[in-house]
Short mmCIF file of C-alpha atoms in Angstrom, two decimals:
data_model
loop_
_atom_site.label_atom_id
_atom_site.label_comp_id
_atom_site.label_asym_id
_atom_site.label_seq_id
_atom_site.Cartn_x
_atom_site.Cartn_y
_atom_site.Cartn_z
CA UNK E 185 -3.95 4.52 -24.57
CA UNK E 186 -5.08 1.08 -24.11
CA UNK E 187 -7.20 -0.35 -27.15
CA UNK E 188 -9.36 -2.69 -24.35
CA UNK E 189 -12.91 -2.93 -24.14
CA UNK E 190 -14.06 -2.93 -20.06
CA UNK E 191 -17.59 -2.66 -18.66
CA UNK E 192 -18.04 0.34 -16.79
CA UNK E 193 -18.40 1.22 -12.99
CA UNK E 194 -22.57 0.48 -13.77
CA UNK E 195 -21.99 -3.05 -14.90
CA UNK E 196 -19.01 -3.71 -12.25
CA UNK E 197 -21.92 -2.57 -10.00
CA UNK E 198 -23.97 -5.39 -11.25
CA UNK E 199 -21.63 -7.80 -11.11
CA UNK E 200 -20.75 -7.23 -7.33
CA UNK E 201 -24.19 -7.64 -6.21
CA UNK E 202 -24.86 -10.65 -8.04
CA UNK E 203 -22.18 -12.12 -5.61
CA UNK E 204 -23.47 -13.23 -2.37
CA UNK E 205 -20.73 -12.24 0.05
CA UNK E 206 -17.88 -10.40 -0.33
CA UNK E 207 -15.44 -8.86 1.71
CA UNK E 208 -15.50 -5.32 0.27
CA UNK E 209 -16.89 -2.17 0.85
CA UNK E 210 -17.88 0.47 -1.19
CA UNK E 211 -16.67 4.29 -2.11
CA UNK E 212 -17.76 6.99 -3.96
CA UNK E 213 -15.57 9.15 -6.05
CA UNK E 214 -16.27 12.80 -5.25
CA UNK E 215 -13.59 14.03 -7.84
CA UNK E 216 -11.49 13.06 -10.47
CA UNK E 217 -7.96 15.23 -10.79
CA UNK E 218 -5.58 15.32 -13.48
CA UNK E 219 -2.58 15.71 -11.91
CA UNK E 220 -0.31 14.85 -15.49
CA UNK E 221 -1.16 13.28 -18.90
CA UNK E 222 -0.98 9.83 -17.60
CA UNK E 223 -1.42 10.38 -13.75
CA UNK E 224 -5.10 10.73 -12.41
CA UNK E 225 -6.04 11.09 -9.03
CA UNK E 226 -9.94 9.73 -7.93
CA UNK E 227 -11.04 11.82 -4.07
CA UNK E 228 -13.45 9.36 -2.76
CA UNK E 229 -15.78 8.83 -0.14
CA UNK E 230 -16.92 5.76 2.17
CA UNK E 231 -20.43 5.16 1.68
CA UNK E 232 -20.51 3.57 5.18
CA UNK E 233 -18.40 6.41 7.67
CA UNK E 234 -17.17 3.56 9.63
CA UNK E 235 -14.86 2.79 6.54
CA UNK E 236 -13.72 5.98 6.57
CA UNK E 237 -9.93 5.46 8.88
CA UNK E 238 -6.87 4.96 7.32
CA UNK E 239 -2.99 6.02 7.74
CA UNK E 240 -0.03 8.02 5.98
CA UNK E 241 1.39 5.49 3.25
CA UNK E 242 -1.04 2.94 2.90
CA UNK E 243 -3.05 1.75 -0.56
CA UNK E 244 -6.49 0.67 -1.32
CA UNK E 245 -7.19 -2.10 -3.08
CA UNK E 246 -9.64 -2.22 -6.04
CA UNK E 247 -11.84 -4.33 -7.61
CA UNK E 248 -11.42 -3.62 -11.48
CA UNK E 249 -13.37 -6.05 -13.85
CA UNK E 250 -11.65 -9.53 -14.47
CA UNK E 251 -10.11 -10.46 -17.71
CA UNK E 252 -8.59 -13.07 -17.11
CA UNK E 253 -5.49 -10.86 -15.49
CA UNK E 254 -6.85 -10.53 -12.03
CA UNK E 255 -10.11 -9.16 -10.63
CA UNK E 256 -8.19 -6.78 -8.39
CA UNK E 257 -5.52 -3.62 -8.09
CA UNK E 258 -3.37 -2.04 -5.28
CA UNK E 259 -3.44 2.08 -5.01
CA UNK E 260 -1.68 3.74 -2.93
CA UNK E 261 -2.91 6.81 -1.09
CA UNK E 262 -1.88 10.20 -1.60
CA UNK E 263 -4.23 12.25 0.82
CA UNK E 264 -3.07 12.26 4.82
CA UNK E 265 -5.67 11.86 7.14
CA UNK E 266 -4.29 14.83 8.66
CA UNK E 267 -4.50 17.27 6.23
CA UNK E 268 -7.43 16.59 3.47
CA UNK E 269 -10.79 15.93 3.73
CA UNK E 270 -11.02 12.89 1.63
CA UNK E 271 -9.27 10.22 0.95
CA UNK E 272 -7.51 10.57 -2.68
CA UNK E 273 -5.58 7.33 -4.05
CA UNK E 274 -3.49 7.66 -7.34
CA UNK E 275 -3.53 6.07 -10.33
CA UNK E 276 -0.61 6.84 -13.56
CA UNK E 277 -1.90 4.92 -16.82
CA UNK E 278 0.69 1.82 -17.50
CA UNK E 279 0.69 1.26 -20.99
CA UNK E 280 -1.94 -2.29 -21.60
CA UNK E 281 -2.30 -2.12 -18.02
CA UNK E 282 -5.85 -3.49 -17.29
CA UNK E 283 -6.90 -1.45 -14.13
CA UNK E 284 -5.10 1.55 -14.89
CA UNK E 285 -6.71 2.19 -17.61
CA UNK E 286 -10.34 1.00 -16.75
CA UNK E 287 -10.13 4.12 -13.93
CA UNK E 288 -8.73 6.53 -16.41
CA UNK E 289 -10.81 5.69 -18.84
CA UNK E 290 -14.09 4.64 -17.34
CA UNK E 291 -14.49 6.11 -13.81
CA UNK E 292 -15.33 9.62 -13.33
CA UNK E 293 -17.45 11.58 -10.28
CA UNK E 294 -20.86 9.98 -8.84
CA UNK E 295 -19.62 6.49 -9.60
CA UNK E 296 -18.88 3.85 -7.16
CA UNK E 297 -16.24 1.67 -6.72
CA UNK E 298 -15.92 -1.54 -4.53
CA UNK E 299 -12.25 -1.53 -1.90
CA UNK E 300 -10.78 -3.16 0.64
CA UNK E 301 -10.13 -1.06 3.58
CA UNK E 302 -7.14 0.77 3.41
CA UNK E 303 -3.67 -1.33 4.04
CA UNK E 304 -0.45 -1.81 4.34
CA UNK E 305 2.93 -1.16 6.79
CA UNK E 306 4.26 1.39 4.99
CA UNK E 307 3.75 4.18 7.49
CA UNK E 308 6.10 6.33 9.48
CA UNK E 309 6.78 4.93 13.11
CA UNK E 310 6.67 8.38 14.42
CA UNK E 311 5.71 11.74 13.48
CA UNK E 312 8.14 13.43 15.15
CA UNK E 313 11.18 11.81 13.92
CA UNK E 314 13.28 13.64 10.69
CA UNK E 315 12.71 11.30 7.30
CA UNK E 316 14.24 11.07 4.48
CA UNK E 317 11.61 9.98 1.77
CA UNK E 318 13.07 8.75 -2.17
CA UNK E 319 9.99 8.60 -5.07
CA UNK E 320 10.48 7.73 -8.63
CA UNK E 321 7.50 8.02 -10.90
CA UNK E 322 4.42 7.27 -9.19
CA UNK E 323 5.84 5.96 -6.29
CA UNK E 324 5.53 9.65 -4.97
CA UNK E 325 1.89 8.54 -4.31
CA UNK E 326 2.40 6.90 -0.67
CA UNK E 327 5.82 9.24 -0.17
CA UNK E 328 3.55 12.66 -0.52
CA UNK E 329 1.24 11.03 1.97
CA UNK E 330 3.87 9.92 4.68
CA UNK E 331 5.51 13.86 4.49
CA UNK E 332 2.05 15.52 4.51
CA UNK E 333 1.32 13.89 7.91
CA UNK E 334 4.79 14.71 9.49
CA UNK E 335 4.33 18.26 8.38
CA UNK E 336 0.92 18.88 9.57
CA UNK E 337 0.87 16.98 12.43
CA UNK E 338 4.41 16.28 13.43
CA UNK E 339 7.41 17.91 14.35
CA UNK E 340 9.66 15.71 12.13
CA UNK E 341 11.67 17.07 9.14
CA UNK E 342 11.26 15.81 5.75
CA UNK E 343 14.26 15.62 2.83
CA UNK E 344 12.31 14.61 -0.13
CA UNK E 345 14.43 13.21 -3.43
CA UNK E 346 12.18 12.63 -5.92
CA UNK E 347 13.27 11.43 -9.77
CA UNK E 348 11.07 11.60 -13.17
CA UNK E 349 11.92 11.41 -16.36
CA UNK E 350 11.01 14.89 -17.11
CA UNK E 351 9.72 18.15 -15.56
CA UNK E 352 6.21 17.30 -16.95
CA UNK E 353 6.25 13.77 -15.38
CA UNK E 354 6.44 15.47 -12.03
CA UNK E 355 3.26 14.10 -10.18
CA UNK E 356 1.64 16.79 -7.50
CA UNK E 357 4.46 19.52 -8.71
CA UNK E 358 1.94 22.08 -7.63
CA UNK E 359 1.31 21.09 -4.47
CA UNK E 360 4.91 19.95 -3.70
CA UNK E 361 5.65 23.63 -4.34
CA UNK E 362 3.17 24.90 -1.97
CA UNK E 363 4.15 22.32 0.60
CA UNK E 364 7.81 24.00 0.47
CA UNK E 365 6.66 27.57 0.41
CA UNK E 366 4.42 26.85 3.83
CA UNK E 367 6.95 24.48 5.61
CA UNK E 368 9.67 26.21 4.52
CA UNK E 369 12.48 25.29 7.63
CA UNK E 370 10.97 21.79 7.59
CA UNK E 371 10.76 20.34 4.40
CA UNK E 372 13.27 19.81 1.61
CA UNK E 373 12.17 18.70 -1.89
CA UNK E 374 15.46 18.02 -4.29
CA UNK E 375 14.36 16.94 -7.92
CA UNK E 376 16.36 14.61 -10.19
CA UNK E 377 15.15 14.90 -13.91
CA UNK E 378 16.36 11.83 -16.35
CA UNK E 379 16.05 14.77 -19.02
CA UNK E 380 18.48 16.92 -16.82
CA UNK E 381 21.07 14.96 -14.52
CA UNK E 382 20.40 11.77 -16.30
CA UNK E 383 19.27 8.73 -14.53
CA UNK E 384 19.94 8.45 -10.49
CA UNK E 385 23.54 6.90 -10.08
CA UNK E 386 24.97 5.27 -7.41
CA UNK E 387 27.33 8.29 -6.85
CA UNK E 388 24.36 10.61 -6.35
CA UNK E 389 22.22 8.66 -4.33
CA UNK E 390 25.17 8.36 -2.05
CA UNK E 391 26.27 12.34 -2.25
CA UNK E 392 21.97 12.85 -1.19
CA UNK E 393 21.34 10.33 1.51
CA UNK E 394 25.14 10.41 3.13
CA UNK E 395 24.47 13.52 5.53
CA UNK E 396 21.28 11.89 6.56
CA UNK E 397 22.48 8.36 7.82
CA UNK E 398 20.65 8.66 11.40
CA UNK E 399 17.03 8.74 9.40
CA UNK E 400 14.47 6.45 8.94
CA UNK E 401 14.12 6.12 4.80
CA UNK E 402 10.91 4.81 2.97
CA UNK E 403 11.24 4.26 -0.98
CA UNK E 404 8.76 4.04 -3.46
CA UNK E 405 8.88 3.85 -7.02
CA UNK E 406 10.40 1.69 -10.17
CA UNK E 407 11.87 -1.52 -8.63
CA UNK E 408 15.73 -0.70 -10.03
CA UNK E 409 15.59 2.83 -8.44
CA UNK E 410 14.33 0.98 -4.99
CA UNK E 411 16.69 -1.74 -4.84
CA UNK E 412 19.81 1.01 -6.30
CA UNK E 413 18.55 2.79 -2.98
CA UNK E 414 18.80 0.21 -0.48
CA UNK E 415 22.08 -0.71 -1.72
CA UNK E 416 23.05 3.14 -1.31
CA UNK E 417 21.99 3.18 2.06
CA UNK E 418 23.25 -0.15 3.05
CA UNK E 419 26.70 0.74 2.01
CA UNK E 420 26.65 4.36 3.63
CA UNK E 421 25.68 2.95 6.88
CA UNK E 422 21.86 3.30 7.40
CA UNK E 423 20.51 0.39 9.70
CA UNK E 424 18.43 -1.73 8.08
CA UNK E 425 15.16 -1.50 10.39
CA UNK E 426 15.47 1.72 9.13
CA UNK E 427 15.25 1.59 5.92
CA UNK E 428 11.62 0.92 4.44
CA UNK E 429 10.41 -0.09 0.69
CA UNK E 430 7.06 -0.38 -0.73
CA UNK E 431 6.71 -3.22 -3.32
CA UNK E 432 3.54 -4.14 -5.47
CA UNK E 433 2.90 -6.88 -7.43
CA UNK E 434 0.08 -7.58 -9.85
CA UNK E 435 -2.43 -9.95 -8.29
CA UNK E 436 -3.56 -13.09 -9.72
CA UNK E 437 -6.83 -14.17 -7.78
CA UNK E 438 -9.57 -12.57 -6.28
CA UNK E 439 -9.06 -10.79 -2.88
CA UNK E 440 -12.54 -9.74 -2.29
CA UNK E 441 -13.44 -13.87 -2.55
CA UNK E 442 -16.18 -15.69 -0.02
CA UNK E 443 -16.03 -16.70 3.19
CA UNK E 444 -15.95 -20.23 4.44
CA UNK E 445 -19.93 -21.32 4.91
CA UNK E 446 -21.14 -22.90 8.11
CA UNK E 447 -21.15 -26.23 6.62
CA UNK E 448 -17.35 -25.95 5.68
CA UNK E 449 -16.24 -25.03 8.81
CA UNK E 450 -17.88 -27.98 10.54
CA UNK E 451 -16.80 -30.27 7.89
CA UNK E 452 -13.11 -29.05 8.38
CA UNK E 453 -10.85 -30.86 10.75
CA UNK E 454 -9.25 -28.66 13.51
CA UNK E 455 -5.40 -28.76 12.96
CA UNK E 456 -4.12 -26.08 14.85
CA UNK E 457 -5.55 -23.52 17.76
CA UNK E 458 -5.02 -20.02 17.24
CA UNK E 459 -4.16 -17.14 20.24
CA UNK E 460 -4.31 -13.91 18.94
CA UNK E 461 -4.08 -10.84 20.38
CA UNK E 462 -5.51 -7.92 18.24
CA UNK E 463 -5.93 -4.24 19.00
CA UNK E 464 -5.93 -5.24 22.99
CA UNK E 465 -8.13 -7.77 22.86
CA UNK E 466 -7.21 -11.83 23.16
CA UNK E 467 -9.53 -14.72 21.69
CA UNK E 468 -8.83 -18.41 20.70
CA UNK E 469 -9.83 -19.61 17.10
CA UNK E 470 -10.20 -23.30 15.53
CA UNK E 471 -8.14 -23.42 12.09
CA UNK E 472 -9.45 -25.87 10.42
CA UNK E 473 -7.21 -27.99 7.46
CA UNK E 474 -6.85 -26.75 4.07
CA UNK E 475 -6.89 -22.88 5.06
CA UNK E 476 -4.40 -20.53 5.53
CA UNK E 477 -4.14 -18.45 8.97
CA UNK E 478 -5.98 -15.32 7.78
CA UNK E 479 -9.05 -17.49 6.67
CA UNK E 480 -9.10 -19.30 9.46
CA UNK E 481 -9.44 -15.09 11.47
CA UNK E 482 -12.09 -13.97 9.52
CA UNK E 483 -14.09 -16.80 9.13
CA UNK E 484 -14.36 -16.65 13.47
CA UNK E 485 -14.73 -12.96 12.71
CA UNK E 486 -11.37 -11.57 13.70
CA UNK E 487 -11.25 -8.17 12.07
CA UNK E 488 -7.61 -9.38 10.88
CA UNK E 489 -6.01 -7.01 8.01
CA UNK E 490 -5.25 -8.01 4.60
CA UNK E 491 -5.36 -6.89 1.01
CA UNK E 492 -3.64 -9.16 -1.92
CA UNK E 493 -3.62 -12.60 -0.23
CA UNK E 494 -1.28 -13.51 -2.74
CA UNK E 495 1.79 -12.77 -0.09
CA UNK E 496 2.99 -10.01 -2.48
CA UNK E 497 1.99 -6.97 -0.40
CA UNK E 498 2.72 -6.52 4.05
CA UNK E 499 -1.04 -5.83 5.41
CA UNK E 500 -1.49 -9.37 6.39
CA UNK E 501 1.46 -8.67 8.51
CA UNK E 502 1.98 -10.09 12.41
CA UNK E 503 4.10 -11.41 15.14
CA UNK E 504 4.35 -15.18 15.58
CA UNK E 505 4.94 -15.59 19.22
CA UNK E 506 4.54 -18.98 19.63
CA UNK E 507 4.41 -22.32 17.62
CA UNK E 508 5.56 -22.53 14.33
CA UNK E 509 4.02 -22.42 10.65
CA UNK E 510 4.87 -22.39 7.16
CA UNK E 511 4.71 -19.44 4.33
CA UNK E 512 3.23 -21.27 0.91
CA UNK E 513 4.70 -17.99 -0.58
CA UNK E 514 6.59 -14.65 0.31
CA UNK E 515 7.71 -12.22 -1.84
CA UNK E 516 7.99 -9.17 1.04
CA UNK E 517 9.70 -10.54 4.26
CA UNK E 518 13.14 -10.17 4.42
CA UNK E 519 15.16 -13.07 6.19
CA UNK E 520 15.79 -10.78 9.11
CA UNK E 521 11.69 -10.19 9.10
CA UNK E 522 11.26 -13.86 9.02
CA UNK E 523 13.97 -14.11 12.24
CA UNK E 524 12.70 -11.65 14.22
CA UNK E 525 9.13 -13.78 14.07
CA UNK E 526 6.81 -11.65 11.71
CA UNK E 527 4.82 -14.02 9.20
CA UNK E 528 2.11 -13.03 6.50
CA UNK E 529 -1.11 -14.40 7.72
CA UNK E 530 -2.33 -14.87 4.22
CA UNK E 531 0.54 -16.95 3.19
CA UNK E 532 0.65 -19.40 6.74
CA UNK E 533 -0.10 -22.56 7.08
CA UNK E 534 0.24 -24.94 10.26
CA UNK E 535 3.41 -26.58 11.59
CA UNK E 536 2.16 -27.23 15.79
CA UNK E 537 -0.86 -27.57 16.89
CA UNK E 538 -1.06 -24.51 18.68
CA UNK E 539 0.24 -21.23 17.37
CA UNK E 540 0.11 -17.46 19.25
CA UNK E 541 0.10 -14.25 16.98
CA UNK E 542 0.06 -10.17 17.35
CA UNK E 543 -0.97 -7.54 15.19
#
């Protein structure tokens, strides 16, 4: 248990109103579940219903009070639109982890808590399609999600290979169970206990995911287990656009940060138009010097998403289909992403004077 001192959810409270604009909205937590001894799960509600859409595999992002480490934390999901009432992200307690264990801790039902809308590309392309999903640890958070929404509102089957150190480290065991029982000719779940079998090898990752080579694969979990896994599939033949990882890092600035005033966009020099083509819909934007591309969206009131702005997480994610920029930092696009023209708007700065994107 952490020995830190935090204010609670009241004084966060006080804090964010004291700011004059920020890019958050805020939640209510309905419920707080227990799901192990270091693994708590907060149900929450938007207080504005508009808030209220999300998909299979992606986080929230939370503001936690700043110490110096960060003023903000990534959560992944674990409810499916399709199938619970609420959404419900996850937390498990890292040991002199900051936000972790401010939740734990500090936040229980009837508080309020202050999120980004719900992000990130790690989401199944289709429904339909058979997956095979690997969680270690936590990283069963997004992974429960993604097979909950095939099962209840696909036709896809699910092989789910999911390691812990122990039988009690097993996050949602219970409702894993019950998952099996009802979907019974659809879903798969094959544990691999540290305490039993012994850490994941090579060997039987390869024995597991070898009859499966024509499915899509999303990982989640410790970084060695993820990157073992790609390697695994890589070597038995999966394509790569198949195979899909979700990576956090801890961020370093504040995500829920001002917008640009007036006077700073008219003082700014326009370097670079913008074409962008977002859910249908086309517009032009000014970007002025000394922002990055996803500044220069909101600030002309693009509803463009994003989450870390640190370049350390995909929601920022689109299609460069035209001109050219630079990334002032990447640590998710692989060199094939980068090739095939996707770009992290948080991250891009201008190269031409006129640049086209997609989301």
């Amino acid at each position: 248990m952490s020995t830190e001192t935090s204010a609670g959810p009241e004084a966060l409270a006080d804090s964010v109103t004291s700011t004059a604009v920020s890019r958050g909205s805020r939640v209510r937590v309905l419920e707080v579940v227990e799901e192990t001894a270091d693994a708590r799960s907060f149900v929450v509600e938007p207080l504005d219903e508009a808030d209220a859409g999300y998909r299979a595999g992606q986080f929230l992002t939370v503001r936690v009070p700043d110490v110096g480490t960060g003023s903000a934390r990534c959560y992944s999901l674990s409810s499916s639109p399709h199938s619970d009432a609420a959404m419900k992200f996850t937390v498990k307690r890292v040991e002199g982890g900051h936000g972790s264990n401010w939740l734990c801790d500090t936040v229980s039902a009837g508080d309020e808590l202050e999120v980004l809308p719900p992000a990130g590309t790690f989401t199944p392309a289709s429904l339909d399609e058979p997956v095979v999903l690997v969680a270690g640890g936590s990283g069963i958070t997004p992974v429960i999600a993604i097979a909950k929404s095939i099962l209840f509102a696909g036709a896809g089957d699910v092989v789910l290979i999911y390691a812990n150190r122990d039988q009690d480290s097993v996050i949602f065991g219970r409702e894993l169970r019950e998952l099996e029982q009802r979907f019974a000719d659809r879903l798969s779940v094959i544990h691999v206990l540290e305490s039993v079998q012994g850490y994941p090898t090579r060997r039987t990752l390869s024995l597991l995911l070898r009859p499966f080579v024509d499915r899509s694969v999303y990982i989640c979990g410790p970084a060695p287990l993820m990157d073992l896994t790609s390697e695994v599939c890589a070597a038995e033949g999966f394509p790569a656009t198949r195979v899909h990882s979700e990576r956090f890092l801890s961020l370093q600035s504040d995500p829920f940060g001002q917008r640009a005033t007036e006077a700073d966009l008219e003082a700014g020099e326009v370097v670079c138009q913008i074409r962008v083509s977002i859910d249908g819909a086309a517009r032009q934007v000014p970007w002025t010097a000394g922002r990055k591309l996803l500044d220069a969206l909101l600030d002309a009131g693009v509803e463009a998403p994003y989450s870390c702005r640190e370049g350390a997480c995909s929601a920022c994610v689109c299609s460069l289909t035209a001109g050219r920029v630079t990334l002032a930092r990447n640590e998710i696009l692989t060199a094939d992403d980068l090739a095939e023209g996707y770009i992290l708007a948080c991250q891009a700065e201008p190269v031409s004077d006129e640049i086209a994107i997609e989301y």
